[in-house]
Short mmCIF file of C-alpha atoms in Angstrom, two decimals:
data_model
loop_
_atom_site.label_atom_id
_atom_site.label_comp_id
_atom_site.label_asym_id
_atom_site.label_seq_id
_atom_site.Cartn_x
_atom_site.Cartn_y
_atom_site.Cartn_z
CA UNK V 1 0.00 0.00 0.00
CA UNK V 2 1.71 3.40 -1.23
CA UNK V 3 1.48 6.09 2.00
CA UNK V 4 0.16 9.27 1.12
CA UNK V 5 2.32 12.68 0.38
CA UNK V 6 3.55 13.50 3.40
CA UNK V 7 3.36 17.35 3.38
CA UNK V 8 6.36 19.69 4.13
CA UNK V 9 7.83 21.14 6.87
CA UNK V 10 7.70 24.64 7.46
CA UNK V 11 10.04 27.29 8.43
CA UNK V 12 9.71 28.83 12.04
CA UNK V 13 9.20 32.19 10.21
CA UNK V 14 5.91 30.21 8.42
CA UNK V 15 4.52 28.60 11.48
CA UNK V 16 4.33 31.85 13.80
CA UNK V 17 2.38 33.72 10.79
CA UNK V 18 -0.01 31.00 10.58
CA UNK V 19 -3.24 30.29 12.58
CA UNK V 20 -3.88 26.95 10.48
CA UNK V 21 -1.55 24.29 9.86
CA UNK V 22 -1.98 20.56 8.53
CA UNK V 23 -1.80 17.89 10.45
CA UNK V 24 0.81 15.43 9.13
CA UNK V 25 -0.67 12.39 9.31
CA UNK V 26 -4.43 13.45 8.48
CA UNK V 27 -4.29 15.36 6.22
CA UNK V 28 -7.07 17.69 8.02
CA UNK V 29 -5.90 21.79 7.98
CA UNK V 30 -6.94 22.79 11.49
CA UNK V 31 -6.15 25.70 14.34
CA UNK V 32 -2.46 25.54 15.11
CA UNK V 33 -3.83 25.65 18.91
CA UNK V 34 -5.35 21.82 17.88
CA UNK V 35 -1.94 21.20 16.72
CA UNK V 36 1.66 20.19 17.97
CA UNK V 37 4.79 21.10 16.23
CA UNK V 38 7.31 18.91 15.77
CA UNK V 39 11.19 19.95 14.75
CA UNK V 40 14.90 17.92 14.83
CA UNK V 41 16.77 18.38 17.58
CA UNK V 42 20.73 18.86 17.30
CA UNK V 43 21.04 15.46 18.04
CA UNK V 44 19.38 14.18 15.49
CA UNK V 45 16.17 13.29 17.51
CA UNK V 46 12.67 14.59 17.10
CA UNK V 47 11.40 16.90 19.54
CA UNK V 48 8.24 18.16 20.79
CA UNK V 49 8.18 22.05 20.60
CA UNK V 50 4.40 22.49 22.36
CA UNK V 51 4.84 26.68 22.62
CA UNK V 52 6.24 26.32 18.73
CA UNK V 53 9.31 28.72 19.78
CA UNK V 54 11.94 26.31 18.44
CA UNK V 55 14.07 26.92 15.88
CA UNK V 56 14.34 25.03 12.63
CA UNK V 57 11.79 23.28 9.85
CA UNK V 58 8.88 21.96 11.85
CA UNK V 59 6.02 18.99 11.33
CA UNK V 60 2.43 20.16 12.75
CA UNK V 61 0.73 16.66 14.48
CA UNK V 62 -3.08 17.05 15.90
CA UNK V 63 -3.07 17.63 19.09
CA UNK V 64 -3.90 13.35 19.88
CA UNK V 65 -1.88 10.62 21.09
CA UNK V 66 -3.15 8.20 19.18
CA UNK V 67 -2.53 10.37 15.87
CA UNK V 68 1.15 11.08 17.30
CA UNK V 69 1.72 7.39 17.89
CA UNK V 70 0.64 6.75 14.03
CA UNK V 71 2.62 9.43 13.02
CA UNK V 72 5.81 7.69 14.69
CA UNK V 73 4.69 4.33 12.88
CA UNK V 74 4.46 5.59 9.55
CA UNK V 75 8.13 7.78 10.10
CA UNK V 76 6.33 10.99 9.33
CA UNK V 77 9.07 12.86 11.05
CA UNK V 78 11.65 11.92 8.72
CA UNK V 79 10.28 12.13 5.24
CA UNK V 80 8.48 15.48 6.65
CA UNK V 81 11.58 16.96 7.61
CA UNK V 82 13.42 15.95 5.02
CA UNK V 83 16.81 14.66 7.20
CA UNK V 84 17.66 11.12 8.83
CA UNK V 85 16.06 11.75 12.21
CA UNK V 86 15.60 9.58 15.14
CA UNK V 87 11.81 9.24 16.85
CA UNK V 88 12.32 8.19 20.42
CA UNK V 89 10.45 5.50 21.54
CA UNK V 90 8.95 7.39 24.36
CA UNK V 91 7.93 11.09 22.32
CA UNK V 92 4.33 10.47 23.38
CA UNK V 93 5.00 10.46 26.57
CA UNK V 94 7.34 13.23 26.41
CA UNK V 95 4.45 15.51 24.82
CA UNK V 96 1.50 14.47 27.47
CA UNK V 97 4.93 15.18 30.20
CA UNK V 98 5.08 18.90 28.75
CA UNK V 99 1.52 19.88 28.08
CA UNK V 100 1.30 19.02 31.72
CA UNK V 101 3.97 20.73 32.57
CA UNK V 102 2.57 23.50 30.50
CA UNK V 103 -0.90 23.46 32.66
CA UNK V 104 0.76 23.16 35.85
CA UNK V 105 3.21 26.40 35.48
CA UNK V 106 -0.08 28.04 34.47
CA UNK V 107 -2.18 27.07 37.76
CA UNK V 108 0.51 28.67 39.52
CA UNK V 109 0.81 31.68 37.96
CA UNK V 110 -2.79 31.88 38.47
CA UNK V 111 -2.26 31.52 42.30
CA UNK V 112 0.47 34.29 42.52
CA UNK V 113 -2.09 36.56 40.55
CA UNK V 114 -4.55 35.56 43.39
CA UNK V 115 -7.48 33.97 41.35
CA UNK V 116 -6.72 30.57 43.07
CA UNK V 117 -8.63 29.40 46.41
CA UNK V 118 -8.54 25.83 47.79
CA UNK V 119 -10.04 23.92 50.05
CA UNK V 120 -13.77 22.70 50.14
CA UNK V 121 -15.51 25.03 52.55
CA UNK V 122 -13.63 28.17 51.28
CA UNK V 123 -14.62 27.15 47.73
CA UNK V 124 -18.09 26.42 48.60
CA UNK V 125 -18.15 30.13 50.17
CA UNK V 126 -16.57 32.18 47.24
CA UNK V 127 -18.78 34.89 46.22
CA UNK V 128 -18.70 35.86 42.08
CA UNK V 129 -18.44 33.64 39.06
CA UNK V 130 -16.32 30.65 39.25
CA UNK V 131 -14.03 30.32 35.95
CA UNK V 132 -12.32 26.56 36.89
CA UNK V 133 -12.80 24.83 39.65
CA UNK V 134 -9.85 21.88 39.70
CA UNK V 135 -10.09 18.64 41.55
CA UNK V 136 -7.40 15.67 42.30
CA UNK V 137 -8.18 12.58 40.10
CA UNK V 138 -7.51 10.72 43.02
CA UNK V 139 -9.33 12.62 45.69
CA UNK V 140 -12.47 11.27 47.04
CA UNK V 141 -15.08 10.76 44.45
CA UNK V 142 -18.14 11.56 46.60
CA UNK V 143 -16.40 14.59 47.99
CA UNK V 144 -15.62 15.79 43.94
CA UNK V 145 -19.46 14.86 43.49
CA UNK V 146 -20.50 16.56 46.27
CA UNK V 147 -19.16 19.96 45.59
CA UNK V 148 -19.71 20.07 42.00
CA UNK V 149 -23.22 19.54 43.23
CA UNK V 150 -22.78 22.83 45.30
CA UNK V 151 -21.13 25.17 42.58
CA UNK V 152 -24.02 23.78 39.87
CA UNK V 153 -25.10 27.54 38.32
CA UNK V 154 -22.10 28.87 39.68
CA UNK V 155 -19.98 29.54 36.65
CA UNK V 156 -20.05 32.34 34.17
CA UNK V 157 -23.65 33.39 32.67
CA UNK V 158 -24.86 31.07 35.73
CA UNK V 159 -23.79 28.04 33.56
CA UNK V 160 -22.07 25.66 35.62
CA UNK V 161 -18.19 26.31 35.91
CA UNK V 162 -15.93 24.12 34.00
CA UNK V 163 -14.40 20.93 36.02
CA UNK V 164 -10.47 19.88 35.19
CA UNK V 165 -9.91 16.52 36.92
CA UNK V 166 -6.51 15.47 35.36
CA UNK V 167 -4.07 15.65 37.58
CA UNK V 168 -3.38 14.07 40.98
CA UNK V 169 -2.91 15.81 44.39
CA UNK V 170 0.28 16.28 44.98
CA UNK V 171 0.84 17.67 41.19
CA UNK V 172 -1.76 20.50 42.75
CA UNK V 173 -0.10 20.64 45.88
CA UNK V 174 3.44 21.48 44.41
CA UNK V 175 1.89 23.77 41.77
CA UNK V 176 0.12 25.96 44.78
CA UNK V 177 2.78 25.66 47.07
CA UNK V 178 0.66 23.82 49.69
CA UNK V 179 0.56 20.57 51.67
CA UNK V 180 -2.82 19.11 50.27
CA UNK V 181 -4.80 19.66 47.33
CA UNK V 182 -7.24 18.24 46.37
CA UNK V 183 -9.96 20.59 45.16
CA UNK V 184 -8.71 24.58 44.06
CA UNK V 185 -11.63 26.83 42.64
CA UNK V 186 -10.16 29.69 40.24
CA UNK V 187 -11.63 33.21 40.00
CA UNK V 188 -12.38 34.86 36.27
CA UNK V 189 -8.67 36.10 35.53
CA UNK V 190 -7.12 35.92 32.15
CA UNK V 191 -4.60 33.83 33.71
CA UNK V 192 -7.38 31.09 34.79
CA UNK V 193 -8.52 31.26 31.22
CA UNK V 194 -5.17 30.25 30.31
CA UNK V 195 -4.84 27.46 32.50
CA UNK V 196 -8.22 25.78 31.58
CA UNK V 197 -6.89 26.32 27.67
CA UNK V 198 -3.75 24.27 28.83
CA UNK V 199 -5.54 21.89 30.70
CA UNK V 200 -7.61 20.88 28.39
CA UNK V 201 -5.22 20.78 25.51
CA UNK V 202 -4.00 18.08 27.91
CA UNK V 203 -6.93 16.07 28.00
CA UNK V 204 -7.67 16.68 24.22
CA UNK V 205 -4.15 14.71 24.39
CA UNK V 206 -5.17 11.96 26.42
CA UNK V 207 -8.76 11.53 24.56
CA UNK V 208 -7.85 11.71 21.13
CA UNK V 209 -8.22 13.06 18.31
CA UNK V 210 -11.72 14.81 18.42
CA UNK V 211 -11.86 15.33 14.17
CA UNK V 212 -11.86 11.44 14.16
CA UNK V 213 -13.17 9.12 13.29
CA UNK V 214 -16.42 10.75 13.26
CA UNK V 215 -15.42 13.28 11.04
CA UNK V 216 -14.02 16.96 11.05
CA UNK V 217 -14.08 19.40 13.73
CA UNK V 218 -16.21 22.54 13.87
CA UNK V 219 -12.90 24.67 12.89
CA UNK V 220 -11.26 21.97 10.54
CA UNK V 221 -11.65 22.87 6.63
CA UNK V 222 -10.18 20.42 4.13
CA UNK V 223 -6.58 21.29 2.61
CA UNK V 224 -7.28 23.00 -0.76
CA UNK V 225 -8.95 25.18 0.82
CA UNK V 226 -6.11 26.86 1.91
CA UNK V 227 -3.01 28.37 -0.25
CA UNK V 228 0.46 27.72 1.35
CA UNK V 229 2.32 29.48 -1.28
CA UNK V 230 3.43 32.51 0.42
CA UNK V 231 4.13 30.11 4.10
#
């Protein structure tokens, strides 16, 4: 079975001008924020470049670890790129290791601008809209339950606020600086808007690829669409 073209890399000039890229491996031209570049590292090696700030000819990859993982199957990397690179066995886990990382750094910059409160009872009192509210995957259940039953209504426009349940409690607790985390309730800040865009570009990660296999997503047009001439 012949693969497809693969397309080509682009120039780090290209890729910060752009606000659509095409996935590699899919084929499907999508928001670069659904999107993870890709670029050779000076050691041959491919590398993850999540904040696309590396130097070099880069490979866009949706945003999916199961897309990623074909991508490393089919050696995308090399034919995209154009040079004899290496994929290390473990690059998925590097990415889902770095978008984390990316969420995390986030959270706590959102604590030293004050929009972070934790602690059950002090969330359950907060007055105003709550932008996030953040809970330990392995934190009691019933308790998680309980006070998302509490802050139901609570969220901007009286929808209910947003829940991000993918980390564990002592990731929260070394991102806030505290003993014990295990639920943290953010106030409408830009910088909790950024977090819950991290966060869930982590769990977007995890889930998979949400323009398949049931089809495009809302944003995604198909590639002719689009002229890359001037890129």
């Amino acid at each position: 079975m012949t693969e497809p073209d693969i397309p080509p890399a682009e120039t780090l000039s290209a890729d910060r001008a752009a606000t659509m890229r095409m996935c590699a491996v899919t084929r499907v031209v999508r928001p670069v924020a659904e999107l993870i570049r890709f670029v050779a590292g000076p050691d041959g090696s491919v590398v993850p470049d999540i904040r696309s700030k590396l130097p070099g000819r880069g490979v866009w990859v949706s945003n999916s670890r199961a897309t990623l993982e074909q991508a490393m199957r089919r050696k995308v990397f090399a034919r995209a790129l154009k040079v004899g690179v290496t994929c290390p066995s473990d690059l998925a886990e590097q990415v889902e290791r770095l978008l984390k990382q990316d969420a995390l750094q986030m959270l706590a910059i959102a604590n030293k601008a004050g929009a972070v409160v934790t602690g059950f009872d002090k969330i359950e009192g907060m007055k105003g809209a709550i932008a996030v509210l953040v809970q330990a995957w392995d934190g009691s259940l019933a308790e998680r339950r309980r006070l998302q039953g509490y802050l139901r209504g609570r969220g901007a426009d009286r929808a209910d606020p947003p829940v991000v349940q993918g980390f564990a409690a002592d990731e929260l607790a070394l991102s806030l600086g505290r003993q014990h985390v295990i639920h943290a309730a953010l106030r409408s800040q830009e910088a909790s808007s950024a977090f819950l865009a991290r966060a869930r570009r982590l769990d977007e990660f995890r889930v998979g690829d949400p323009a398949a296999p049931g089809g495009s997503a809302p944003d995604a047009v198909p590639a002719e669409a689009l002229d890359f001439s001037r890129s």
